[in-house]
Amino acid sequence: MARFTVDEQTELLKLRPEHADELFRLTDVHREWLSQWFAWPADVRTPADSLAFIRRLNGEWRDDQGLGLGLFIDGRLMGVLELSGLDSKDRCGRLGFWLAPAAGGRGRMTRACELLAGWAFEQAGLNRLEIRTTVDNTRGKAVPERLGFRLEGVARQAKRLEGRYADVAVYAMLASQWHEMKRLARHIGY
């Protein structure tokens, strides 16, 4: 089972069917907030929809295509991370994430994404990892920027959200950059 320790209170766990009700409640409570950045909340109307999402993620894990994890703080589900493209012939993956607003601002998602990016490069053998977020999502953009991902450009009106089109910032990290950053961090004692 996929499990990563982020800090003393926070861990990443592979989402399982028994998390469906909790994931639905978290989505439902934060539906309006999530809809600012994502189109998918409109399609999550019942716990069965959350269960279908979890089953899709687990199928991708079983088929070596992707990995879906819940971010748990003190045992409570507070967010989701999804790594896709593990089976890409180009070895190019994408990392997506969201965190309940009350759990933000403490660096947890940045550390969680750092762990998952490290796993993607070092264990899954990806050569490139992208993080995409709408340009007006300040917290969403802060994660790849803190991790040293390079802003490669803005895809104009690439996402449709609640009847409007949003520009999407495309960040990327290459395996060679990741390994060099980690080597330098070890060299200077971080």
Coordinates of C-alpha atoms in Angstrom, one line a residue, residues 17 19-25 44-54:
P17 CA -13.2 2.5 -1.2
H19 CA -12.7 6.7 2.2
A20 CA -15.5 7.4 -0.3
D21 CA -18.0 8.9 2.2
E22 CA -15.3 11.0 3.9
L23 CA -14.0 12.3 0.5
F24 CA -17.6 13.1 -0.6
R25 CA -18.2 15.1 2.6
V44 CA -19.5 14.9 -7.6
R45 CA -23.1 14.7 -6.4
T46 CA -23.2 11.6 -4.2
P47 CA -20.7 9.3 -2.3
A48 CA -21.0 6.9 -5.2
D49 CA -19.3 9.6 -7.4
S50 CA -16.4 9.7 -4.9
L51 CA -16.3 5.9 -4.8
A52 CA -16.1 5.9 -8.7
F53 CA -13.2 8.3 -8.5
I54 CA -11.3 6.2 -5.9

